[in-house]
Structure formats: structure tokens, C-alpha cells
mmCIF file of C-alpha atoms in Angstrom:
data_model
loop_
_atom_site.group_PDB
_atom_site.id
_atom_site.type_symbol
_atom_site.label_atom_id
_atom_site.label_comp_id
_atom_site.label_asym_id
_atom_site.label_seq_id
_atom_site.Cartn_x
_atom_site.Cartn_y
_atom_site.Cartn_z
ATOM 1 C CA MET H 1 3.116 -3.083 -7.702
ATOM 2 C CA VAL H 2 -0.558 -2.337 -6.836
ATOM 3 C CA LYS H 3 -2.663 -3.648 -9.735
ATOM 4 C CA ILE H 4 -3.557 -7.218 -10.140
ATOM 5 C CA HIS H 5 -5.550 -7.815 -13.151
ATOM 6 C CA LYS H 6 -3.076 -5.612 -15.176
ATOM 7 C CA PRO H 7 -0.019 -5.098 -12.777
ATOM 8 C CA ASP H 8 0.914 -1.491 -14.420
ATOM 9 C CA GLU H 9 0.414 0.450 -11.527
ATOM 10 C CA PHE H 10 3.565 1.171 -8.843
ATOM 11 C CA ASP H 11 4.240 2.638 -5.735
ATOM 12 C CA LEU H 12 7.520 4.622 -5.107
ATOM 13 C CA MET H 13 8.426 6.475 -1.600
ATOM 14 C CA LEU H 14 10.191 9.463 -2.353
ATOM 15 C CA ARG H 15 12.527 10.033 0.723
ATOM 16 C CA LEU H 16 12.384 13.585 2.324
ATOM 17 C CA LYS H 17 16.003 14.934 3.407
ATOM 18 C CA ALA H 18 15.333 15.943 7.200
ATOM 19 C CA PRO H 19 17.079 15.941 10.475
ATOM 20 C CA SER H 20 17.588 12.394 11.961
ATOM 21 C CA HIS H 21 15.817 13.203 15.122
ATOM 22 C CA PHE H 22 12.427 15.023 15.587
ATOM 23 C CA ASN H 23 9.595 14.795 17.936
ATOM 24 C CA MET H 24 6.307 13.089 17.430
ATOM 25 C CA THR H 25 3.385 14.095 18.648
ATOM 26 C CA MET H 26 0.266 11.385 18.540
ATOM 27 C CA LEU H 27 -3.087 13.014 17.138
ATOM 28 C CA ASP H 28 -5.170 10.029 17.376
ATOM 29 C CA THR H 29 -4.681 6.431 18.408
ATOM 30 C CA GLY H 30 -1.450 6.018 16.560
ATOM 31 C CA LEU H 31 -1.817 6.545 12.965
ATOM 32 C CA PHE H 32 -1.449 10.361 12.903
ATOM 33 C CA TYR H 33 1.267 12.407 14.392
ATOM 34 C CA ARG H 34 2.458 16.238 14.449
ATOM 35 C CA ILE H 35 5.993 16.474 13.247
ATOM 36 C CA ASP H 36 8.287 18.972 15.168
ATOM 37 C CA PHE H 37 12.018 19.287 14.597
ATOM 38 C CA PHE H 38 14.093 20.107 17.856
ATOM 39 C CA ARG H 39 15.918 22.604 15.952
ATOM 40 C CA SER H 40 15.157 24.639 13.066
ATOM 41 C CA PRO H 41 16.515 22.763 10.169
ATOM 42 C CA GLN H 42 18.787 23.660 7.247
ATOM 43 C CA GLY H 43 18.379 22.973 3.621
ATOM 44 C CA PRO H 44 15.496 22.702 1.650
ATOM 45 C CA ILE H 45 13.050 21.036 3.574
ATOM 46 C CA ARG H 46 13.206 24.814 5.451
ATOM 47 C CA ALA H 47 10.777 25.798 3.046
ATOM 48 C CA PHE H 48 8.129 23.461 4.488
ATOM 49 C CA LEU H 49 7.891 24.792 8.071
ATOM 50 C CA LEU H 50 5.135 26.565 9.634
ATOM 51 C CA GLU H 51 5.544 30.004 11.240
ATOM 52 C CA ASN H 52 6.956 28.594 14.274
ATOM 53 C CA LYS H 53 9.857 27.068 12.349
ATOM 54 C CA HIS H 54 9.801 23.765 13.996
ATOM 55 C CA THR H 55 6.840 21.987 12.833
ATOM 56 C CA LEU H 56 6.774 20.234 9.296
ATOM 57 C CA SER H 57 3.864 21.303 7.342
ATOM 58 C CA ALA H 58 1.996 18.579 5.819
ATOM 59 C CA SER H 59 -0.113 20.467 3.335
ATOM 60 C CA LYS H 60 2.588 22.910 2.227
ATOM 61 C CA ILE H 61 4.534 19.534 1.038
ATOM 62 C CA LEU H 62 1.323 18.144 -0.556
ATOM 63 C CA ASN H 63 1.094 21.797 -2.561
ATOM 64 C CA GLU H 64 4.557 21.372 -3.766
ATOM 65 C CA MET H 65 4.752 18.157 -4.682
ATOM 66 C CA PRO H 66 2.779 18.629 -8.155
ATOM 67 C CA ARG H 67 4.343 21.685 -9.069
ATOM 68 C CA LEU H 68 7.996 19.938 -8.724
ATOM 69 C CA VAL H 69 6.916 17.159 -10.510
ATOM 70 C CA ARG H 70 5.722 18.893 -13.415
ATOM 71 C CA LYS H 71 8.995 20.901 -13.393
ATOM 72 C CA PHE H 72 11.048 17.887 -13.711
ATOM 73 C CA ILE H 73 8.735 16.873 -16.474
ATOM 74 C CA LYS H 74 9.411 19.968 -18.650
ATOM 75 C CA THR H 75 13.340 19.211 -18.290
ATOM 76 C CA TYR H 76 13.559 15.435 -18.834
ATOM 77 C CA GLN H 77 14.818 14.236 -22.106
ATOM 78 C CA VAL H 78 13.263 10.985 -23.104
ATOM 79 C CA PRO H 79 16.344 8.636 -24.791
ATOM 80 C CA LYS H 80 16.456 9.157 -28.530
ATOM 81 C CA ASN H 81 15.414 5.752 -29.358
ATOM 82 C CA ASP H 82 12.228 6.090 -27.224
ATOM 83 C CA GLU H 83 10.999 9.606 -28.697
ATOM 84 C CA GLN H 84 7.301 8.124 -28.848
ATOM 85 C CA CYS H 85 7.444 7.906 -25.276
ATOM 86 C CA CYS H 86 6.753 10.694 -23.009
ATOM 87 C CA TRP H 87 5.665 10.918 -19.048
ATOM 88 C CA GLU H 88 2.936 12.669 -17.859
ATOM 89 C CA VAL H 89 1.451 14.164 -14.430
ATOM 90 C CA ASN H 90 -2.376 13.009 -13.863
ATOM 91 C CA ARG H 91 -4.580 15.218 -12.307
ATOM 92 C CA LYS H 92 -4.351 15.369 -8.577
ATOM 93 C CA ARG H 93 -6.614 12.619 -6.695
ATOM 94 C CA PRO H 94 -8.451 14.176 -3.552
ATOM 95 C CA ASN H 95 -7.110 12.655 -0.140
ATOM 96 C CA THR H 96 -3.748 10.813 -1.297
ATOM 97 C CA PRO H 97 -0.536 12.008 -0.706
ATOM 98 C CA ALA H 98 0.608 10.689 -4.004
ATOM 99 C CA VAL H 99 1.612 12.675 -7.252
ATOM 100 C CA THR H 100 0.722 10.285 -10.084
ATOM 101 C CA LEU H 101 3.199 9.975 -13.695
ATOM 102 C CA SER H 102 2.104 8.059 -16.368
ATOM 103 C CA LEU H 103 4.084 6.788 -18.963
ATOM 104 C CA CYS H 104 2.501 7.065 -22.522
ATOM 105 C CA ARG H 105 3.347 5.967 -25.997
ATOM 106 C CA THR H 106 1.827 7.907 -29.099
ATOM 107 C CA ASN H 107 1.314 6.110 -31.934
ATOM 108 C CA ASP H 108 -0.185 8.272 -34.965
ATOM 109 C CA SER H 109 -3.097 9.983 -33.113
ATOM 110 C CA ASN H 110 -3.379 7.308 -30.588
ATOM 111 C CA LYS H 111 -2.342 7.784 -26.817
ATOM 112 C CA GLU H 112 -1.374 4.567 -25.066
ATOM 113 C CA LYS H 113 -0.800 4.624 -21.051
ATOM 114 C CA LEU H 114 2.274 2.163 -20.519
ATOM 115 C CA ILE H 115 2.333 2.364 -16.730
ATOM 116 C CA SER H 116 1.682 4.733 -13.957
ATOM 117 C CA VAL H 117 3.823 5.627 -10.728
ATOM 118 C CA ASP H 118 2.357 7.065 -7.644
ATOM 119 C CA VAL H 119 5.207 9.166 -5.947
ATOM 120 C CA ILE H 120 4.772 9.510 -2.409
ATOM 121 C CA PRO H 121 6.883 12.134 -0.331
ATOM 122 C CA ALA H 122 7.827 10.353 3.043
ATOM 123 C CA LEU H 123 9.782 11.094 5.986
ATOM 124 C CA GLU H 124 12.023 8.669 7.559
ATOM 125 C CA VAL H 125 12.184 7.599 11.321
ATOM 126 C CA PRO H 126 15.715 6.627 11.802
ATOM 127 C CA SER H 127 16.068 3.267 13.758
ATOM 128 C CA SER H 128 18.458 5.007 16.084
ATOM 129 C CA GLN H 129 15.130 7.063 17.171
ATOM 130 C CA GLY H 130 12.767 4.119 17.088
ATOM 131 C CA TRP H 131 9.096 4.045 16.371
ATOM 132 C CA PRO H 132 6.509 5.670 18.395
ATOM 133 C CA MET H 133 5.114 4.323 21.300
ATOM 134 C CA ALA H 134 1.917 3.195 20.183
ATOM 135 C CA ALA H 135 3.648 0.618 17.666
ATOM 136 C CA ARG H 136 6.943 0.123 19.990
ATOM 137 C CA ASP H 137 5.626 -3.308 20.691
ATOM 138 C CA GLY H 138 6.156 -4.685 17.177
ATOM 139 C CA PRO H 139 4.019 -6.735 14.862
ATOM 140 C CA ASP H 140 2.745 -10.161 16.507
ATOM 141 C CA VAL H 141 4.744 -12.299 14.618
ATOM 142 C CA ASN H 142 6.293 -14.654 17.384
ATOM 143 C CA ASN H 143 4.519 -17.934 16.092
ATOM 144 C CA TRP H 144 4.848 -17.092 12.807
ATOM 145 C CA LEU H 145 8.384 -15.452 11.937
ATOM 146 C CA GLY H 146 10.178 -15.842 15.203
ATOM 147 C CA LYS H 147 10.924 -13.794 18.052
ATOM 148 C CA LYS H 148 14.573 -13.041 16.377
ATOM 149 C CA VAL H 149 12.513 -11.771 13.169
ATOM 150 C CA ARG H 150 10.289 -9.614 15.478
ATOM 151 C CA GLN H 151 13.256 -7.986 17.036
ATOM 152 C CA GLU H 152 14.946 -7.397 13.838
ATOM 153 C CA ILE H 153 11.666 -5.852 12.100
ATOM 154 C CA LYS H 154 11.369 -3.525 15.276
ATOM 155 C CA SER H 155 14.953 -2.416 14.482
ATOM 156 C CA TRP H 156 14.032 -1.275 10.953
ATOM 157 C CA SER H 157 12.939 2.249 10.153
ATOM 158 C CA CYS H 158 9.452 3.401 9.784
ATOM 159 C CA PHE H 159 8.083 6.357 7.577
ATOM 160 C CA PHE H 160 5.535 9.285 7.710
ATOM 161 C CA VAL H 161 3.471 10.422 4.839
ATOM 162 C CA PRO H 162 1.913 13.646 4.673
ATOM 163 C CA LYS H 163 -1.963 12.828 5.090
ATOM 164 C CA ARG H 164 -4.798 14.612 6.670
ATOM 165 C CA MET H 165 -7.070 13.026 9.284
ATOM 166 C CA ASN H 166 -10.231 11.857 8.680
ATOM 167 C CA GLY H 167 -13.254 14.166 9.911
ATOM 168 C CA LYS H 168 -14.854 17.440 9.510
ATOM 169 C CA ASN H 169 -13.818 20.849 11.462
ATOM 170 C CA LEU H 170 -10.393 19.494 12.288
ATOM 171 C CA SER H 171 -7.946 21.469 14.455
ATOM 172 C CA GLY H 172 -4.922 23.439 12.873
ATOM 173 C CA GLU H 173 -2.449 20.798 13.706
ATOM 174 C CA ALA H 174 -5.047 18.167 12.584
ATOM 175 C CA LYS H 175 -4.847 19.833 9.188
ATOM 176 C CA GLU H 176 -1.077 19.396 9.116
ATOM 177 C CA SER H 177 -0.837 15.815 10.377
ATOM 178 C CA TRP H 178 1.421 12.949 8.877
ATOM 179 C CA ARG H 179 0.154 9.211 8.632
ATOM 180 C CA ILE H 180 2.699 6.271 9.988
ATOM 181 C CA SER H 181 3.650 3.960 7.373
ATOM 182 C CA PHE H 182 5.016 0.256 7.366
ATOM 183 C CA SER H 183 4.530 -0.463 3.802
ATOM 184 C CA HIS H 184 8.291 -1.406 3.119
ATOM 185 C CA ILE H 185 7.856 -3.804 6.154
ATOM 186 C CA GLU H 186 4.909 -5.311 5.088
ATOM 187 C CA LYS H 187 6.461 -6.002 1.418
ATOM 188 C CA LYS H 188 9.308 -7.818 3.411
ATOM 189 C CA ILE H 189 6.856 -9.629 5.273
ATOM 190 C CA ILE H 190 5.146 -10.925 2.751
ATOM 191 C CA LEU H 191 8.168 -11.831 0.914
ATOM 192 C CA TRP H 192 9.382 -13.688 3.527
ATOM 193 C CA HIS H 193 5.948 -15.301 4.705
ATOM 194 C CA GLY H 194 7.004 -18.764 5.663
ATOM 195 C CA ASN H 195 7.007 -20.256 9.047
ATOM 196 C CA LYS H 196 10.511 -21.849 7.966
ATOM 197 C CA LYS H 197 12.908 -20.293 5.703
ATOM 198 C CA THR H 198 12.901 -22.683 3.088
ATOM 199 C CA CYS H 199 8.932 -22.119 2.152
ATOM 200 C CA CYS H 200 8.555 -21.358 -1.435
ATOM 201 C CA GLU H 201 12.490 -21.913 -2.130
ATOM 202 C CA SER H 202 11.285 -24.865 -4.602
ATOM 203 C CA THR H 203 8.403 -26.535 -5.965
ATOM 204 C CA ALA H 204 8.498 -29.090 -2.985
ATOM 205 C CA THR H 205 8.052 -26.109 -0.484
ATOM 206 C CA LYS H 206 5.370 -23.824 -2.078
ATOM 207 C CA CYS H 207 2.576 -22.484 -0.318
ATOM 208 C CA CYS H 208 -0.545 -20.620 -1.398
ATOM 209 C CA ARG H 209 -0.096 -17.872 0.824
ATOM 210 C CA LYS H 210 0.518 -15.288 -1.892
ATOM 211 C CA GLN H 211 -2.276 -16.637 -4.265
ATOM 212 C CA CYS H 212 -4.654 -15.869 -1.497
ATOM 213 C CA TYR H 213 -3.641 -12.303 -0.983
ATOM 214 C CA MET H 214 -3.789 -11.580 -4.825
ATOM 215 C CA LEU H 215 -7.500 -13.388 -4.950
ATOM 216 C CA LEU H 216 -8.325 -11.088 -2.193
ATOM 217 C CA LYS H 217 -6.912 -7.843 -3.912
ATOM 218 C CA SER H 218 -8.670 -9.141 -6.999
ATOM 219 C CA LEU H 219 -12.052 -9.485 -4.929
ATOM 220 C CA ILE H 220 -11.682 -6.084 -3.288
ATOM 221 C CA GLU H 221 -10.881 -4.395 -6.563
ATOM 222 C CA GLY H 222 -14.006 -6.177 -8.290
ATOM 223 C CA LEU H 223 -16.359 -4.745 -5.360
ATOM 224 C CA LYS H 224 -15.463 -1.346 -5.155
ATOM 225 C CA GLN H 225 -15.915 -1.362 -8.987
ATOM 226 C CA ARG H 226 -19.346 -2.605 -8.577
ATOM 227 C CA PHE H 227 -20.050 -0.454 -5.720
ATOM 228 C CA PRO H 228 -18.299 2.614 -5.808
ATOM 229 C CA LYS H 229 -20.418 4.668 -3.503
ATOM 230 C CA GLU H 230 -21.327 2.028 -1.033
ATOM 231 C CA LEU H 231 -17.892 0.869 -0.440
ATOM 232 C CA GLU H 232 -16.150 4.171 -1.014
ATOM 233 C CA LYS H 233 -14.307 3.684 2.158
ATOM 234 C CA LEU H 234 -12.990 0.220 1.364
ATOM 235 C CA CYS H 235 -9.303 -0.123 0.250
ATOM 236 C CA SER H 236 -6.556 -2.870 -0.223
ATOM 237 C CA TYR H 237 -5.166 -1.919 2.770
ATOM 238 C CA HIS H 238 -8.103 -3.569 4.661
ATOM 239 C CA GLY H 239 -7.776 -6.815 2.916
ATOM 240 C CA LYS H 240 -3.908 -6.551 3.408
ATOM 241 C CA THR H 241 -4.468 -6.000 7.283
ATOM 242 C CA ALA H 242 -6.954 -9.037 7.243
ATOM 243 C CA PHE H 243 -4.336 -11.101 5.672
ATOM 244 C CA LEU H 244 -1.631 -10.587 7.775
ATOM 245 C CA HIS H 245 -3.697 -11.142 11.015
ATOM 246 C CA ILE H 246 -4.469 -14.711 9.276
ATOM 247 C CA LEU H 247 -0.878 -15.092 8.368
ATOM 248 C CA SER H 248 0.041 -14.649 12.289
ATOM 249 C CA ILE H 249 -2.596 -17.036 13.200
ATOM 250 C CA ARG H 250 -2.483 -19.799 10.752
ATOM 251 C CA TYR H 251 1.284 -19.627 10.907
ATOM 252 C CA LYS H 252 2.396 -23.067 9.972
ATOM 253 C CA ASP H 253 3.488 -23.657 6.541
ATOM 254 C CA SER H 254 1.233 -26.985 6.273
ATOM 255 C CA MET H 255 -1.884 -25.062 6.371
ATOM 256 C CA TRP H 256 -1.051 -23.303 3.491
ATOM 257 C CA ALA H 257 -0.287 -25.986 0.806
ATOM 258 C CA PRO H 258 -0.952 -25.452 -2.615
ATOM 259 C CA ARG H 259 -3.625 -28.149 -2.882
ATOM 260 C CA GLN H 260 -5.424 -26.552 -0.142
ATOM 261 C CA LEU H 261 -5.757 -22.894 -1.823
ATOM 262 C CA PRO H 262 -9.647 -22.880 -2.198
ATOM 263 C CA ALA H 263 -10.123 -23.839 1.542
ATOM 264 C CA CYS H 264 -7.295 -21.488 2.696
ATOM 265 C CA PHE H 265 -8.848 -18.538 0.499
ATOM 266 C CA LEU H 266 -12.509 -19.101 2.014
ATOM 267 C CA ASN H 267 -10.563 -18.952 5.534
ATOM 268 C CA LEU H 268 -9.202 -15.623 4.515
ATOM 269 C CA LEU H 269 -12.393 -14.368 2.959
ATOM 270 C CA ARG H 270 -14.363 -15.234 6.072
ATOM 271 C CA ALA H 271 -11.856 -13.305 8.341
ATOM 272 C CA LEU H 272 -12.196 -10.008 6.522
ATOM 273 C CA GLU H 273 -16.251 -10.890 6.635
ATOM 274 C CA GLY H 274 -15.855 -11.473 10.534
ATOM 275 C CA HIS H 275 -13.694 -8.164 10.952
ATOM 276 C CA ALA H 276 -16.433 -6.317 8.949
ATOM 277 C CA HIS H 277 -19.174 -8.079 11.138
ATOM 278 C CA SER H 278 -17.483 -7.137 14.442
ATOM 279 C CA GLY H 279 -16.714 -3.661 13.398
ATOM 280 C CA VAL H 280 -12.929 -4.476 14.632
ATOM 281 C CA LEU H 281 -9.847 -4.511 12.429
ATOM 282 C CA PRO H 282 -6.471 -3.642 14.274
ATOM 283 C CA HIS H 283 -3.685 -2.088 12.769
ATOM 284 C CA PHE H 284 -1.161 -4.549 12.304
ATOM 285 C CA PHE H 285 1.651 -2.440 13.692
ATOM 286 C CA VAL H 286 -0.467 -0.136 15.894
ATOM 287 C CA PRO H 287 -3.018 -2.547 17.891
ATOM 288 C CA ASP H 288 -4.707 0.171 19.032
ATOM 289 C CA SER H 289 -5.752 1.774 16.043
ATOM 290 C CA ASN H 290 -9.053 0.190 14.598
ATOM 291 C CA LEU H 291 -9.189 0.476 10.744
ATOM 292 C CA PHE H 292 -13.035 -0.202 11.033
ATOM 293 C CA SER H 293 -13.639 2.321 13.661
ATOM 294 C CA LEU H 294 -17.009 4.290 12.946
ATOM 295 C CA ASP H 295 -15.267 7.512 12.402
ATOM 296 C CA VAL H 296 -13.454 6.393 9.417
ATOM 297 C CA PHE H 297 -15.662 3.673 8.309
ATOM 298 C CA PRO H 298 -19.444 4.575 8.649
ATOM 299 C CA CYS H 299 -21.626 1.864 10.210
ATOM 300 C CA ARG H 300 -23.886 1.598 7.080
ATOM 301 C CA ALA H 301 -20.672 0.739 4.378
ATOM 302 C CA LEU H 302 -19.353 -1.890 7.427
ATOM 303 C CA ASN H 303 -22.889 -3.569 7.118
ATOM 304 C CA PHE H 304 -23.115 -3.472 3.606
ATOM 305 C CA LEU H 305 -19.460 -4.687 3.024
ATOM 306 C CA ALA H 306 -20.020 -7.646 5.239
ATOM 307 C CA LYS H 307 -23.292 -8.200 3.225
ATOM 308 C CA ALA H 308 -21.253 -8.063 -0.182
ATOM 309 C CA LEU H 309 -18.673 -10.706 1.366
ATOM 310 C CA GLU H 310 -20.971 -13.016 2.401
ATOM 311 C CA GLU H 311 -23.002 -13.040 -0.403
ATOM 312 C CA GLN H 312 -20.035 -13.285 -2.846
ATOM 313 C CA ARG H 313 -18.888 -16.764 -0.646
ATOM 314 C CA ARG H 314 -22.395 -18.145 -0.895
ATOM 315 C CA GLU H 315 -22.977 -17.768 -4.642
ATOM 316 C CA GLY H 316 -19.140 -18.982 -5.754
ATOM 317 C CA LEU H 317 -17.243 -15.855 -5.715
ATOM 318 C CA PRO H 318 -19.086 -14.378 -9.172
ATOM 319 C CA LEU H 319 -16.784 -11.433 -8.920
ATOM 320 C CA LEU H 320 -14.028 -13.601 -9.250
ATOM 321 C CA LYS H 321 -15.007 -15.309 -12.423
ATOM 322 C CA PRO H 322 -12.677 -14.539 -15.391
ATOM 323 C CA PRO H 323 -13.820 -11.965 -18.008
ATOM 324 C CA ALA H 324 -11.589 -13.766 -20.736
ATOM 325 C CA PRO H 325 -11.353 -17.582 -21.456
ATOM 326 C CA ILE H 326 -7.663 -17.268 -20.797
ATOM 327 C CA GLN H 327 -6.836 -18.530 -17.120
ATOM 328 C CA SER H 328 -3.750 -18.521 -14.622
ATOM 329 C CA PRO H 329 -2.560 -21.510 -12.506
ATOM 330 C CA VAL H 330 -4.356 -19.915 -9.641
ATOM 331 C CA VAL H 331 -7.242 -19.986 -11.330
ATOM 332 C CA ASP H 332 -7.197 -23.676 -12.681
ATOM 333 C CA LYS H 333 -6.714 -24.950 -9.238
ATOM 334 C CA LEU H 334 -9.600 -22.798 -8.074
ATOM 335 C CA SER H 335 -11.793 -24.049 -10.894
ATOM 336 C CA ASN H 336 -11.607 -27.967 -9.758
ATOM 337 C CA SER H 337 -12.705 -27.033 -6.221
ATOM 338 C CA GLU H 338 -15.729 -26.107 -4.381
ATOM 339 C CA ILE H 339 -14.805 -22.120 -5.437
ATOM 340 C CA GLN H 340 -15.294 -22.918 -9.017
ATOM 341 C CA SER H 341 -13.663 -20.101 -10.696
ATOM 342 C CA ALA H 342 -11.735 -17.030 -10.071
ATOM 343 C CA PRO H 343 -9.752 -14.207 -12.256
ATOM 344 C CA ALA H 344 -6.710 -14.572 -13.771
ATOM 345 C CA ALA H 345 -4.792 -12.935 -10.939
ATOM 346 C CA VAL H 346 -1.551 -12.579 -12.059
ATOM 347 C CA ARG H 347 -0.413 -11.228 -15.742
ATOM 348 C CA PHE H 348 2.617 -9.877 -16.823
ATOM 349 C CA LEU H 349 3.295 -6.411 -17.901
ATOM 350 C CA ASP H 350 3.401 -6.442 -21.651
ATOM 351 C CA THR H 351 5.594 -4.058 -22.483
ATOM 352 C CA THR H 352 9.448 -3.335 -23.707
ATOM 353 C CA PHE H 353 12.359 -3.413 -21.951
ATOM 354 C CA MET H 354 12.260 0.708 -22.403
ATOM 355 C CA ILE H 355 9.981 1.116 -19.762
ATOM 356 C CA TYR H 356 12.144 -0.846 -17.229
ATOM 357 C CA LEU H 357 15.020 1.482 -18.175
ATOM 358 C CA LEU H 358 12.927 4.843 -18.303
ATOM 359 C CA LEU H 359 11.097 4.389 -14.785
ATOM 360 C CA PRO H 360 14.171 4.254 -12.672
ATOM 361 C CA VAL H 361 15.668 7.193 -14.599
ATOM 362 C CA ALA H 362 12.495 9.313 -14.330
ATOM 363 C CA ILE H 363 12.283 8.707 -10.317
ATOM 364 C CA ALA H 364 15.798 9.651 -9.525
ATOM 365 C CA MET H 365 15.584 12.881 -11.548
ATOM 366 C CA ILE H 366 12.614 13.531 -9.211
ATOM 367 C CA TYR H 367 14.498 12.445 -6.063
ATOM 368 C CA VAL H 368 17.326 14.853 -7.449
ATOM 369 C CA LEU H 369 15.182 17.869 -8.068
ATOM 370 C CA PHE H 370 13.196 17.704 -4.846
ATOM 371 C CA LEU H 371 16.032 17.284 -2.207
ATOM 372 C CA ILE H 372 18.810 18.987 -3.781
#
């Protein structure tokens, strides 16, 4: 799930069928790689190789995905009792590996978008091969989740998604780069989140970690809407990374008691603000890679971000004031504290069971179309 105010956007990885082992050549500090197969593979993946018959082309994958998805849309039959609904392919967004599908309902002459799904092609690195050397040590969660969990995390697969490196005058191999992804592991970590396994299993063991994270995502979304040009480089992943770092530092469950929500959120906000001031935000899984390095996040944008975060904190977080009188329990807690107000950070998707039926069917059809 992506959005906070209105949770109607979702991300789904489309796993590419490829040989179980391949060579990963690092192109930067550990985020971008060239993918080479040891032998020329068989099957559909063969169509996406470069002329050398070994290097997997990210650009070919990106160019072909929209066509394949549109081909699927033309052949997909909506169930008879849901004839008013249909899937549409959105216009391709720049600098993203995703193809976006929207489920729309037509009433009379009006068209309503119910949900959208970002379908992202991904190449799995099997656990038997192991992560690239830049990430081989695993995330620093010893004090937080424990050494055993850290070892377990390192045994899981990671993924590569086709994404071109930042910058101008890129070399040929840089234009065919793949970015490493740990999104599935990040979701599991945030789901577990507790220093003790009993965290959030009952009312008595609740914590406010997830509420803090949702509020930070909401604030980042508000900042980007207010300053789209100045904060073009800012994304929710910067907030997620800062959140994961603060979880590993403030690892005790007692530090995240629900009654401490205002203070905990301000600690998280100050942490992101500190990263912006210092210009250093290490990737949680690839610590040598700085997400706030000047080559990917310009100095002027960083300074603007730091000032914007400081302004929000000093003025009582005006961007987190609810646009409507209906508030969530999270907002109620903040309203009685030093923060005073915040957005309705959690709302449920007001759609019918039909949506949940169509979504997995649609994605399964794309999976069959693309891989078989």
C-alpha cells in the first residue's frame, strides 16, 4: 500500500523468470548493477538480452512492459456482474520502472477511479546466491530485532528492478542498470517492528511506531504537493529509510508507548531533519550508499528540505492539520498534545468486495502473459 490519506494505490512486483544464478557488477556505491548471465538463457527472457547474449537489458524490459500490459487489458474479461468496471493503462511516468493500471467504474457519463496498481518487473536474486557484497552484512538490527533475525533476513532473496542511474552523459552499461530492492524485506521488518515478539499482539502491548511512520509519510506527501519543484527529488523512501534508522537506534518497545506518540513523532521528524542538514542518509541495507549525496539530491534541494522540516516543526505541523472535521484516533492523540493537530492518517478504502476480487485476477493474468 502506498498512499496514506486515501489508500487506493498499491505496488506489486512482477517476478521475471530467469536463470537461478547470474553475475552482478556494481556500477556505483552499491545500489545500481549490470546483470550478466553466465550462459545465454532460454525462454522469454532471451528476448531482452543485449547483442552480447549475456547482459540483461533494463531498457528493453521497460520499453516492452507497457505493450504487454495493454495486450493483457484487451483480452481481459471483466466478470459479468461487474460490467461497469474496467482496467486501464495509465500514461507512463518518467524515471519509474512501474506500469500503472487503474480500475475504473463508469456510471452514466462519469468515470470514477477506484484503485491503481503499479506493476514493477523484478529480477530475483535467489538466497542460494546471496546478496551483493555491498549489502552482504545485512541491516543493523542486532539490538532491535536480534542477531538471529538479522541472519534470517540475510538468508532471504533480494530483487533488482530496471531503473536507469541518475546523471547525464551516462555510459552504455549505466543506461542498462538495475537497482537493488529490499522492499519486501522492509515491509516484513515494519510488520514485525517490536523489540519483543509480543509487541502489538494485544491492547496492552501496543506501540506507536506505525502511527509515526504514517504521519511522516503524510507530511512528506504534503510537502511535495506544496513544493513540487523545490522538493522534486524527495520521495517517501527517504522517510522510510530515516524511520528504519530510528527504529534501530530507539529499539526498546517502551520508547514507543502510545501515550508518547507526539514525542516519538517529533524524534522521527528531527531525525529526518538532521539527515537533511548533514546531507547524509545511508541506505538501510547498503550503508555505503548515501541517499542524500549531492549527485542525487542537490545541495539547494537539501537545504530547502531542512528548512521546510524545521518550519513545520516550529509552527506545529500545519501540513498535518486535517482538511475535514472527521479525524482518526491518531489525530485525536496528537490534538491533545504539543503537536496539536495532524491528518486523518488512516482511512479505509470505501469500495466493494468486487475490487479485491478483480485485483488478484488481473495481476495473475499479467503474470501469465509476461512469463509464459
